[in-house]
PDB file of C-alpha atoms in Angstrom:
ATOM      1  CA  UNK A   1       0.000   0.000   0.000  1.00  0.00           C
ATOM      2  CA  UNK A   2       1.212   3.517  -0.922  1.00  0.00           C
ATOM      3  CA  UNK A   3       0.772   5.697   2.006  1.00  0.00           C
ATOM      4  CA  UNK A   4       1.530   5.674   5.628  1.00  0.00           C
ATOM      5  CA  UNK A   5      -0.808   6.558   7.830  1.00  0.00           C
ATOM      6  CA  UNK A   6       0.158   9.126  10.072  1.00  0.00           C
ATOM      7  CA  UNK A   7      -1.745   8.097  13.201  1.00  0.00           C
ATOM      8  CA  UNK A   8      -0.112   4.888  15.777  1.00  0.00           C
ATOM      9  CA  UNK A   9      -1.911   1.886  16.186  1.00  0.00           C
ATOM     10  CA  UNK A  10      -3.775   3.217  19.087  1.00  0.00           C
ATOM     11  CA  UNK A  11      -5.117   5.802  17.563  1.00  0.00           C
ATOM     12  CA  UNK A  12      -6.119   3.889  14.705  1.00  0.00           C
ATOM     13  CA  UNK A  13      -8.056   1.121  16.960  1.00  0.00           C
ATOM     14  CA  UNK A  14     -10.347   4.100  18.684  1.00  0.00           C
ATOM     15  CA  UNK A  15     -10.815   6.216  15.564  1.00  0.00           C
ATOM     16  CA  UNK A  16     -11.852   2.859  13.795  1.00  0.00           C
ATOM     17  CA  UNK A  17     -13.842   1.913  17.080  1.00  0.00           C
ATOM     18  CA  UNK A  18     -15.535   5.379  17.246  1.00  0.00           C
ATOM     19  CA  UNK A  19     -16.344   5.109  13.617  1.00  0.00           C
ATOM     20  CA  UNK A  20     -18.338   1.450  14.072  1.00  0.00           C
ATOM     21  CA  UNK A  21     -20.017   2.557  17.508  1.00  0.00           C
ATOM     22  CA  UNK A  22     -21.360   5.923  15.564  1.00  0.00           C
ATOM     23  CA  UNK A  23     -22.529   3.411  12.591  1.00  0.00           C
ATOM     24  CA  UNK A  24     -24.075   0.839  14.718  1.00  0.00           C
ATOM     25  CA  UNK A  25     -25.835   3.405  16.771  1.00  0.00           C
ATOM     26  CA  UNK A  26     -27.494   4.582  13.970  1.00  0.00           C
ATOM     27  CA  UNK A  27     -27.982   1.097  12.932  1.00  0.00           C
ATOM     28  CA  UNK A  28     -29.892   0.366  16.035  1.00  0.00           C
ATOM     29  CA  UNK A  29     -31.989   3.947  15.628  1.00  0.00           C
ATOM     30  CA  UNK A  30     -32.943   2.319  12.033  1.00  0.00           C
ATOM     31  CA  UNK A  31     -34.126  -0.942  13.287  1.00  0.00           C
ATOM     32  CA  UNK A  32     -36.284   0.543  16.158  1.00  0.00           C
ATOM     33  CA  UNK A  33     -37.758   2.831  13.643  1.00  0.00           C
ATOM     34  CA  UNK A  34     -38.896  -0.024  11.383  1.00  0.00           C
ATOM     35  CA  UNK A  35     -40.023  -1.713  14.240  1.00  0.00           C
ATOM     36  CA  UNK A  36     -41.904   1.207  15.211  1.00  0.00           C
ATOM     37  CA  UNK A  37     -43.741   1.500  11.954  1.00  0.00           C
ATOM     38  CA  UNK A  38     -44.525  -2.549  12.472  1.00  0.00           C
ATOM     39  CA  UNK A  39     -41.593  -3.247   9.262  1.00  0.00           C
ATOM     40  CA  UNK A  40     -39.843  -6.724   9.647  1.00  0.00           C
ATOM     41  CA  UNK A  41     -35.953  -6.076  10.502  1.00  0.00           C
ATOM     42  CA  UNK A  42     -34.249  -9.045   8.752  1.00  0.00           C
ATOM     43  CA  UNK A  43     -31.909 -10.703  10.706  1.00  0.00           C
ATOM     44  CA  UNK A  44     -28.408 -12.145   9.350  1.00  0.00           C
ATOM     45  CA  UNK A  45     -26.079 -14.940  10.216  1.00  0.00           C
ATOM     46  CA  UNK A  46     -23.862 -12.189  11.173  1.00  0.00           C
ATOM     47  CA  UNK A  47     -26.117 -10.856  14.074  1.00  0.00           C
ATOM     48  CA  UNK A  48     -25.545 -12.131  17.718  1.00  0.00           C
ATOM     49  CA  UNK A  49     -28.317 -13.587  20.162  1.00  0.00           C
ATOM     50  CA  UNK A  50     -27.215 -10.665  22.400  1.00  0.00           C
ATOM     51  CA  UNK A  51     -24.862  -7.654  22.720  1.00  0.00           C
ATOM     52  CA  UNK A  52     -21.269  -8.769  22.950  1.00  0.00           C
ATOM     53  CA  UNK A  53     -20.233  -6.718  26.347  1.00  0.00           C
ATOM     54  CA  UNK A  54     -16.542  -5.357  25.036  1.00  0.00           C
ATOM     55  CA  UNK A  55     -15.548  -2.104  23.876  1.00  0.00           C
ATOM     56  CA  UNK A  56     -14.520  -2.276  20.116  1.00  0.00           C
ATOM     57  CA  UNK A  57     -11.305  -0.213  20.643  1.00  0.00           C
ATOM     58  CA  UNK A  58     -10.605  -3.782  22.830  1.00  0.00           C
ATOM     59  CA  UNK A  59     -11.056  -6.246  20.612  1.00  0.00           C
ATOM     60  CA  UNK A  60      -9.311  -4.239  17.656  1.00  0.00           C
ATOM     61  CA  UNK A  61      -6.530  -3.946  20.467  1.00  0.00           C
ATOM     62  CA  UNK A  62      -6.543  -7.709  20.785  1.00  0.00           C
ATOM     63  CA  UNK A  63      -6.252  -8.237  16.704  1.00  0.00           C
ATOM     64  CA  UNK A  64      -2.956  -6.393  17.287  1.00  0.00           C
ATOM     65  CA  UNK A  65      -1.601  -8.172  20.380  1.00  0.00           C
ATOM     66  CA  UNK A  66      -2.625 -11.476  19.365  1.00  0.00           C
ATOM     67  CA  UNK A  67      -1.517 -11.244  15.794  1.00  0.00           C
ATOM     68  CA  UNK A  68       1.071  -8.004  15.137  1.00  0.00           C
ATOM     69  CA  UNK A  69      -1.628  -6.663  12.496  1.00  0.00           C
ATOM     70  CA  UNK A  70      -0.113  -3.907  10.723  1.00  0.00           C
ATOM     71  CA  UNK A  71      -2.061  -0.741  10.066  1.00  0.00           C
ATOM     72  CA  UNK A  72      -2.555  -1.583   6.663  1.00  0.00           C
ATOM     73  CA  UNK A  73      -4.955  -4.020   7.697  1.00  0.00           C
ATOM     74  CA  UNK A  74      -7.084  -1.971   9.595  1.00  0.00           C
ATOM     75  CA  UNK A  75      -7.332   0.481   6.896  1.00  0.00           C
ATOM     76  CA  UNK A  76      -8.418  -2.370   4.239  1.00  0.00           C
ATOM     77  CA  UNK A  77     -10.619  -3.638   6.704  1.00  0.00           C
ATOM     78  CA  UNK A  78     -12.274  -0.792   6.462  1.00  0.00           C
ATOM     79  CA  UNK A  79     -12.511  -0.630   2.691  1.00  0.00           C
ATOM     80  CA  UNK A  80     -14.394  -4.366   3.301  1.00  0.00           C
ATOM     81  CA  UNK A  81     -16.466  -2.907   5.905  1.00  0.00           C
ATOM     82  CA  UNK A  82     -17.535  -0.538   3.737  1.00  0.00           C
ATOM     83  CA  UNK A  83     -18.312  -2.394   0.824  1.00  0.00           C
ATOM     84  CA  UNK A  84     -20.278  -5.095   3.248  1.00  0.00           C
ATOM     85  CA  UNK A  85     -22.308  -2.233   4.171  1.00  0.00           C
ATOM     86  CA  UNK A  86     -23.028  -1.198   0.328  1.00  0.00           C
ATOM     87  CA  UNK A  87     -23.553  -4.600  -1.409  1.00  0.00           C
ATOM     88  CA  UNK A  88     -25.070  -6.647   1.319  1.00  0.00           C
ATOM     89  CA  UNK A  89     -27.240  -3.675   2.015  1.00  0.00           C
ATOM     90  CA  UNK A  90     -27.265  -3.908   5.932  1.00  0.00           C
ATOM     91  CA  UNK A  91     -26.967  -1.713   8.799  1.00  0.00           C
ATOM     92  CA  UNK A  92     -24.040  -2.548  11.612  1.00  0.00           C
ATOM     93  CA  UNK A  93     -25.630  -2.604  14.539  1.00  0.00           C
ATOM     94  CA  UNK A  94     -24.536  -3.787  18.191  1.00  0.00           C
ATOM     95  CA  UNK A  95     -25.220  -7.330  17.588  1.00  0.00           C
ATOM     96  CA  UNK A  96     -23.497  -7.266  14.762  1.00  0.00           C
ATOM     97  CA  UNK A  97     -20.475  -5.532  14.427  1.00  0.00           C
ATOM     98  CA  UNK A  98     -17.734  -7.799  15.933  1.00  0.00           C
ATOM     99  CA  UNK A  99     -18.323 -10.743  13.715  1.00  0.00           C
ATOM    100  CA  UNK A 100     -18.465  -8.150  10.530  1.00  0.00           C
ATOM    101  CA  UNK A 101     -15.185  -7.117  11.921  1.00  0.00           C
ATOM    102  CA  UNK A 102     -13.937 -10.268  12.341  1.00  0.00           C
ATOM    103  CA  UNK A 103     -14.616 -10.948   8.609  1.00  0.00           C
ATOM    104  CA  UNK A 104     -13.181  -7.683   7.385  1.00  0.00           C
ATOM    105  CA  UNK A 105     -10.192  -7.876   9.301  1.00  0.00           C
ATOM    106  CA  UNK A 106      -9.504 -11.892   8.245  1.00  0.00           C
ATOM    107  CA  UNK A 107      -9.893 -10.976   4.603  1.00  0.00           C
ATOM    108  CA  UNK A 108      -7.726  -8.282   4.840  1.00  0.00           C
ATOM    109  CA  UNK A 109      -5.035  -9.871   6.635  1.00  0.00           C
ATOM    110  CA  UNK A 110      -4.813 -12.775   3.849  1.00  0.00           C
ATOM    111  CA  UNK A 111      -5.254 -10.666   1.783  1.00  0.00           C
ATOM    112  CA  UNK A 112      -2.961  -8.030   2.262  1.00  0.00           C
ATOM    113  CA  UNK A 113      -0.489 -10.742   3.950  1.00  0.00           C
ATOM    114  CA  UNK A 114       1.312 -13.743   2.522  1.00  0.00           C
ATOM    115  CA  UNK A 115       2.289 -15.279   5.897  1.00  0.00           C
ATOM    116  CA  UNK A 116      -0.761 -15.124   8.061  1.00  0.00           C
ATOM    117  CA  UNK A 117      -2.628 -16.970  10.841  1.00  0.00           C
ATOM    118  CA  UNK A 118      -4.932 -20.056  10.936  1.00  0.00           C
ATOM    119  CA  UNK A 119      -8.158 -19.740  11.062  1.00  0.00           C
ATOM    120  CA  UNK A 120      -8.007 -21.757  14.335  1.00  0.00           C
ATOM    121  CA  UNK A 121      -6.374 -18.933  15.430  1.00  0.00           C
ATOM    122  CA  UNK A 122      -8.246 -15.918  14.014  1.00  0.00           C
ATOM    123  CA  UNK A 123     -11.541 -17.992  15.442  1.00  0.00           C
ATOM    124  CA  UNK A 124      -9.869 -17.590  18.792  1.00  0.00           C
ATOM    125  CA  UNK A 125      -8.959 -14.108  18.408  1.00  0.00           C
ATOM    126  CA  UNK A 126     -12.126 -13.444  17.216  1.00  0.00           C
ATOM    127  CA  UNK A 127     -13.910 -15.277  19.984  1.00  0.00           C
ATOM    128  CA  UNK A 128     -16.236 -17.724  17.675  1.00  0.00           C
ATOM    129  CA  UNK A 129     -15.970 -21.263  16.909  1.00  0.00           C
ATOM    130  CA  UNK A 130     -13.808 -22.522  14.155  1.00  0.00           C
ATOM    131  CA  UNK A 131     -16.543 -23.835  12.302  1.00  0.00           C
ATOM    132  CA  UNK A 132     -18.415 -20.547  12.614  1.00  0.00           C
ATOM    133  CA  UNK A 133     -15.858 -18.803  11.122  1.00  0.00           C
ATOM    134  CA  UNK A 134     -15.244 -20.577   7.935  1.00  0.00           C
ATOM    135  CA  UNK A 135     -19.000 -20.419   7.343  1.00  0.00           C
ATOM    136  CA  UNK A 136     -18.846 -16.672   8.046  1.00  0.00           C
ATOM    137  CA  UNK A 137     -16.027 -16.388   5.993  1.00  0.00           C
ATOM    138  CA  UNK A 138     -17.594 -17.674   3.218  1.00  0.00           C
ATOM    139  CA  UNK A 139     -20.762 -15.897   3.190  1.00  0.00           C
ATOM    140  CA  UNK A 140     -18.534 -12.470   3.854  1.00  0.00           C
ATOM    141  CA  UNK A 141     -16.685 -12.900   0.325  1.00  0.00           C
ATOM    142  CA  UNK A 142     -20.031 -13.370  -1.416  1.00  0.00           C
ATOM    143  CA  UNK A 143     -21.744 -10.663   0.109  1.00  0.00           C
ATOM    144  CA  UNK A 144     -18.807  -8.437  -1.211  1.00  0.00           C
ATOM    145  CA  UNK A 145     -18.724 -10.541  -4.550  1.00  0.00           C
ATOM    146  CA  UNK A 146     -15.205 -11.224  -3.853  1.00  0.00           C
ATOM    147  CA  UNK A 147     -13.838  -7.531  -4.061  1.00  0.00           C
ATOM    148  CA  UNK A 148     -10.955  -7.759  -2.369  1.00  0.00           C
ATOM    149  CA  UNK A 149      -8.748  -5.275  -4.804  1.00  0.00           C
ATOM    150  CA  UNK A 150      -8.324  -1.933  -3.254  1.00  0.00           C
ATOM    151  CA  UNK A 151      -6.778   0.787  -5.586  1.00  0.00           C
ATOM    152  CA  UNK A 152      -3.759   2.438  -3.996  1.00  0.00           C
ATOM    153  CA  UNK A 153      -5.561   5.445  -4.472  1.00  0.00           C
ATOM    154  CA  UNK A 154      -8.820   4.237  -2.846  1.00  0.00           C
ATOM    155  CA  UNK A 155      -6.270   3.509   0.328  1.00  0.00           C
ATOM    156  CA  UNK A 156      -5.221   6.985   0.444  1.00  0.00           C
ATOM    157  CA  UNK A 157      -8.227   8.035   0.605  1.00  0.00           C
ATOM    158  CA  UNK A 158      -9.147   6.121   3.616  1.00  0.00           C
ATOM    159  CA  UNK A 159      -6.010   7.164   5.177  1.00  0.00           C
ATOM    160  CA  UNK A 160      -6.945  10.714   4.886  1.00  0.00           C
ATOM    161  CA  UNK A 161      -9.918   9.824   5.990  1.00  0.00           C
ATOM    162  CA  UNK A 162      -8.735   8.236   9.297  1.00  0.00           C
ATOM    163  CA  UNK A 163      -6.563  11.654   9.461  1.00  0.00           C
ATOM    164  CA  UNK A 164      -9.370  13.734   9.683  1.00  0.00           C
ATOM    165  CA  UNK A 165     -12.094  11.524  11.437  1.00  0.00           C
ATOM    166  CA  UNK A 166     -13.383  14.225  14.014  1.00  0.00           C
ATOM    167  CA  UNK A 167     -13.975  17.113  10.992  1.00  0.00           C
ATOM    168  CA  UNK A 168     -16.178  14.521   9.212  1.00  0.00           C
ATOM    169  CA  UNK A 169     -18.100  13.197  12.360  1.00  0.00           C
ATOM    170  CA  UNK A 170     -18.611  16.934  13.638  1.00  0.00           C
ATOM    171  CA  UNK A 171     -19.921  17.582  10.085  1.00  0.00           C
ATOM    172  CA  UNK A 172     -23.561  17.056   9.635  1.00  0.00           C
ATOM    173  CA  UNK A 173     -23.532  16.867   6.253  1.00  0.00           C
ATOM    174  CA  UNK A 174     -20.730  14.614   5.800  1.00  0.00           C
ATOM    175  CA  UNK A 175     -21.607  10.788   5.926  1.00  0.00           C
ATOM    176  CA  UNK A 176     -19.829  10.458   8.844  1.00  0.00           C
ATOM    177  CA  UNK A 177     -21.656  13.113  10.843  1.00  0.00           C
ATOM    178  CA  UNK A 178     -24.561  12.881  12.710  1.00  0.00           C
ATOM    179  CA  UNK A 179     -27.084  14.554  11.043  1.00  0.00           C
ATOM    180  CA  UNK A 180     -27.295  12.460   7.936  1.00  0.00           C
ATOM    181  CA  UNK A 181     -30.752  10.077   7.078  1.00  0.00           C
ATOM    182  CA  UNK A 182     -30.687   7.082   6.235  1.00  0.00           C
ATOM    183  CA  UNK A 183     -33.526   5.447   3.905  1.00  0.00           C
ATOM    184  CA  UNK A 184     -31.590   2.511   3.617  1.00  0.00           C
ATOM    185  CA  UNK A 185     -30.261   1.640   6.980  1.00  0.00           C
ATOM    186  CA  UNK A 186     -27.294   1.086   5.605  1.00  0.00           C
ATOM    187  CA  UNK A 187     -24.620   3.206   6.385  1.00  0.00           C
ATOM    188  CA  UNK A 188     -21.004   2.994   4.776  1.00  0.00           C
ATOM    189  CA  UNK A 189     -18.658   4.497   6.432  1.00  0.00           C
ATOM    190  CA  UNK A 190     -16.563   6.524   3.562  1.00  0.00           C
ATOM    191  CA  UNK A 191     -18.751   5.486  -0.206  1.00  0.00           C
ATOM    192  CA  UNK A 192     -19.155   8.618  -0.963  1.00  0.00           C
ATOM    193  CA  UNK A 193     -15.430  10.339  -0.448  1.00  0.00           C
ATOM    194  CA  UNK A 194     -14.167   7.098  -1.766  1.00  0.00           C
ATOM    195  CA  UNK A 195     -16.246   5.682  -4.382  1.00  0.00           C
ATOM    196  CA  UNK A 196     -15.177   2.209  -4.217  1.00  0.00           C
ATOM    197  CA  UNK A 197     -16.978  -0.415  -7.403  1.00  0.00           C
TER     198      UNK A 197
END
Protein backbone atom coordinates (compact mmCIF):
# COMPACT_ATOMS: atom_id res chain seq x y z
CA UNK A 1 0.00 0.00 0.00
CA UNK A 2 1.21 3.52 -0.92
CA UNK A 3 0.77 5.70 2.01
CA UNK A 4 1.53 5.67 5.63
CA UNK A 5 -0.81 6.56 7.83
CA UNK A 6 0.16 9.13 10.07
CA UNK A 7 -1.74 8.10 13.20
CA UNK A 8 -0.11 4.89 15.78
CA UNK A 9 -1.91 1.89 16.19
CA UNK A 10 -3.78 3.22 19.09
CA UNK A 11 -5.12 5.80 17.56
CA UNK A 12 -6.12 3.89 14.70
CA UNK A 13 -8.06 1.12 16.96
CA UNK A 14 -10.35 4.10 18.68
CA UNK A 15 -10.82 6.22 15.56
CA UNK A 16 -11.85 2.86 13.80
CA UNK A 17 -13.84 1.91 17.08
CA UNK A 18 -15.54 5.38 17.25
CA UNK A 19 -16.34 5.11 13.62
CA UNK A 20 -18.34 1.45 14.07
CA UNK A 21 -20.02 2.56 17.51
CA UNK A 22 -21.36 5.92 15.56
CA UNK A 23 -22.53 3.41 12.59
CA UNK A 24 -24.08 0.84 14.72
CA UNK A 25 -25.84 3.41 16.77
CA UNK A 26 -27.49 4.58 13.97
CA UNK A 27 -27.98 1.10 12.93
CA UNK A 28 -29.89 0.37 16.04
CA UNK A 29 -31.99 3.95 15.63
CA UNK A 30 -32.94 2.32 12.03
CA UNK A 31 -34.13 -0.94 13.29
CA UNK A 32 -36.28 0.54 16.16
CA UNK A 33 -37.76 2.83 13.64
CA UNK A 34 -38.90 -0.02 11.38
CA UNK A 35 -40.02 -1.71 14.24
CA UNK A 36 -41.90 1.21 15.21
CA UNK A 37 -43.74 1.50 11.95
CA UNK A 38 -44.52 -2.55 12.47
CA UNK A 39 -41.59 -3.25 9.26
CA UNK A 40 -39.84 -6.72 9.65
CA UNK A 41 -35.95 -6.08 10.50
CA UNK A 42 -34.25 -9.05 8.75
CA UNK A 43 -31.91 -10.70 10.71
CA UNK A 44 -28.41 -12.15 9.35
CA UNK A 45 -26.08 -14.94 10.22
CA UNK A 46 -23.86 -12.19 11.17
CA UNK A 47 -26.12 -10.86 14.07
CA UNK A 48 -25.54 -12.13 17.72
CA UNK A 49 -28.32 -13.59 20.16
CA UNK A 50 -27.21 -10.67 22.40
CA UNK A 51 -24.86 -7.65 22.72
CA UNK A 52 -21.27 -8.77 22.95
CA UNK A 53 -20.23 -6.72 26.35
CA UNK A 54 -16.54 -5.36 25.04
CA UNK A 55 -15.55 -2.10 23.88
CA UNK A 56 -14.52 -2.28 20.12
CA UNK A 57 -11.30 -0.21 20.64
CA UNK A 58 -10.61 -3.78 22.83
CA UNK A 59 -11.06 -6.25 20.61
CA UNK A 60 -9.31 -4.24 17.66
CA UNK A 61 -6.53 -3.95 20.47
CA UNK A 62 -6.54 -7.71 20.78
CA UNK A 63 -6.25 -8.24 16.70
CA UNK A 64 -2.96 -6.39 17.29
CA UNK A 65 -1.60 -8.17 20.38
CA UNK A 66 -2.62 -11.48 19.37
CA UNK A 67 -1.52 -11.24 15.79
CA UNK A 68 1.07 -8.00 15.14
CA UNK A 69 -1.63 -6.66 12.50
CA UNK A 70 -0.11 -3.91 10.72
CA UNK A 71 -2.06 -0.74 10.07
CA UNK A 72 -2.56 -1.58 6.66
CA UNK A 73 -4.95 -4.02 7.70
CA UNK A 74 -7.08 -1.97 9.59
CA UNK A 75 -7.33 0.48 6.90
CA UNK A 76 -8.42 -2.37 4.24
CA UNK A 77 -10.62 -3.64 6.70
CA UNK A 78 -12.27 -0.79 6.46
CA UNK A 79 -12.51 -0.63 2.69
CA UNK A 80 -14.39 -4.37 3.30
CA UNK A 81 -16.47 -2.91 5.90
CA UNK A 82 -17.54 -0.54 3.74
CA UNK A 83 -18.31 -2.39 0.82
CA UNK A 84 -20.28 -5.10 3.25
CA UNK A 85 -22.31 -2.23 4.17
CA UNK A 86 -23.03 -1.20 0.33
CA UNK A 87 -23.55 -4.60 -1.41
CA UNK A 88 -25.07 -6.65 1.32
CA UNK A 89 -27.24 -3.68 2.01
CA UNK A 90 -27.27 -3.91 5.93
CA UNK A 91 -26.97 -1.71 8.80
CA UNK A 92 -24.04 -2.55 11.61
CA UNK A 93 -25.63 -2.60 14.54
CA UNK A 94 -24.54 -3.79 18.19
CA UNK A 95 -25.22 -7.33 17.59
CA UNK A 96 -23.50 -7.27 14.76
CA UNK A 97 -20.48 -5.53 14.43
CA UNK A 98 -17.73 -7.80 15.93
CA UNK A 99 -18.32 -10.74 13.72
CA UNK A 100 -18.47 -8.15 10.53
CA UNK A 101 -15.19 -7.12 11.92
CA UNK A 102 -13.94 -10.27 12.34
CA UNK A 103 -14.62 -10.95 8.61
CA UNK A 104 -13.18 -7.68 7.39
CA UNK A 105 -10.19 -7.88 9.30
CA UNK A 106 -9.50 -11.89 8.24
CA UNK A 107 -9.89 -10.98 4.60
CA UNK A 108 -7.73 -8.28 4.84
CA UNK A 109 -5.04 -9.87 6.64
CA UNK A 110 -4.81 -12.77 3.85
CA UNK A 111 -5.25 -10.67 1.78
CA UNK A 112 -2.96 -8.03 2.26
CA UNK A 113 -0.49 -10.74 3.95
CA UNK A 114 1.31 -13.74 2.52
CA UNK A 115 2.29 -15.28 5.90
CA UNK A 116 -0.76 -15.12 8.06
CA UNK A 117 -2.63 -16.97 10.84
CA UNK A 118 -4.93 -20.06 10.94
CA UNK A 119 -8.16 -19.74 11.06
CA UNK A 120 -8.01 -21.76 14.33
CA UNK A 121 -6.37 -18.93 15.43
CA UNK A 122 -8.25 -15.92 14.01
CA UNK A 123 -11.54 -17.99 15.44
CA UNK A 124 -9.87 -17.59 18.79
CA UNK A 125 -8.96 -14.11 18.41
CA UNK A 126 -12.13 -13.44 17.22
CA UNK A 127 -13.91 -15.28 19.98
CA UNK A 128 -16.24 -17.72 17.67
CA UNK A 129 -15.97 -21.26 16.91
CA UNK A 130 -13.81 -22.52 14.16
CA UNK A 131 -16.54 -23.83 12.30
CA UNK A 132 -18.41 -20.55 12.61
CA UNK A 133 -15.86 -18.80 11.12
CA UNK A 134 -15.24 -20.58 7.94
CA UNK A 135 -19.00 -20.42 7.34
CA UNK A 136 -18.85 -16.67 8.05
CA UNK A 137 -16.03 -16.39 5.99
CA UNK A 138 -17.59 -17.67 3.22
CA UNK A 139 -20.76 -15.90 3.19
CA UNK A 140 -18.53 -12.47 3.85
CA UNK A 141 -16.68 -12.90 0.32
CA UNK A 142 -20.03 -13.37 -1.42
CA UNK A 143 -21.74 -10.66 0.11
CA UNK A 144 -18.81 -8.44 -1.21
CA UNK A 145 -18.72 -10.54 -4.55
CA UNK A 146 -15.21 -11.22 -3.85
CA UNK A 147 -13.84 -7.53 -4.06
CA UNK A 148 -10.95 -7.76 -2.37
CA UNK A 149 -8.75 -5.28 -4.80
CA UNK A 150 -8.32 -1.93 -3.25
CA UNK A 151 -6.78 0.79 -5.59
CA UNK A 152 -3.76 2.44 -4.00
CA UNK A 153 -5.56 5.44 -4.47
CA UNK A 154 -8.82 4.24 -2.85
CA UNK A 155 -6.27 3.51 0.33
CA UNK A 156 -5.22 6.98 0.44
CA UNK A 157 -8.23 8.03 0.60
CA UNK A 158 -9.15 6.12 3.62
CA UNK A 159 -6.01 7.16 5.18
CA UNK A 160 -6.94 10.71 4.89
CA UNK A 161 -9.92 9.82 5.99
CA UNK A 162 -8.74 8.24 9.30
CA UNK A 163 -6.56 11.65 9.46
CA UNK A 164 -9.37 13.73 9.68
CA UNK A 165 -12.09 11.52 11.44
CA UNK A 166 -13.38 14.23 14.01
CA UNK A 167 -13.98 17.11 10.99
CA UNK A 168 -16.18 14.52 9.21
CA UNK A 169 -18.10 13.20 12.36
CA UNK A 170 -18.61 16.93 13.64
CA UNK A 171 -19.92 17.58 10.09
CA UNK A 172 -23.56 17.06 9.63
CA UNK A 173 -23.53 16.87 6.25
CA UNK A 174 -20.73 14.61 5.80
CA UNK A 175 -21.61 10.79 5.93
CA UNK A 176 -19.83 10.46 8.84
CA UNK A 177 -21.66 13.11 10.84
CA UNK A 178 -24.56 12.88 12.71
CA UNK A 179 -27.08 14.55 11.04
CA UNK A 180 -27.29 12.46 7.94
CA UNK A 181 -30.75 10.08 7.08
CA UNK A 182 -30.69 7.08 6.24
CA UNK A 183 -33.53 5.45 3.90
CA UNK A 184 -31.59 2.51 3.62
CA UNK A 185 -30.26 1.64 6.98
CA UNK A 186 -27.29 1.09 5.61
CA UNK A 187 -24.62 3.21 6.39
CA UNK A 188 -21.00 2.99 4.78
CA UNK A 189 -18.66 4.50 6.43
CA UNK A 190 -16.56 6.52 3.56
CA UNK A 191 -18.75 5.49 -0.21
CA UNK A 192 -19.16 8.62 -0.96
CA UNK A 193 -15.43 10.34 -0.45
CA UNK A 194 -14.17 7.10 -1.77
CA UNK A 195 -16.25 5.68 -4.38
CA UNK A 196 -15.18 2.21 -4.22
CA UNK A 197 -16.98 -0.41 -7.40
Amino acid sequence: MPAQLGMSTKELHSVLAEIVDQAADEGEQWTARRRAKGKPVPLTYYDAEEVVDLDTADYLKRWSRHLRLPKAVFVVASVYLDRFVEKRKVSITHYNKFRALLCCLVTADKFLNDKCATNRHYAVVGGVELEELNHLERMFLADIRFGLYVSNSLYEQYCEAFEHVDELLDDEDSLWGSGREESLGSQSMHSAECGFP
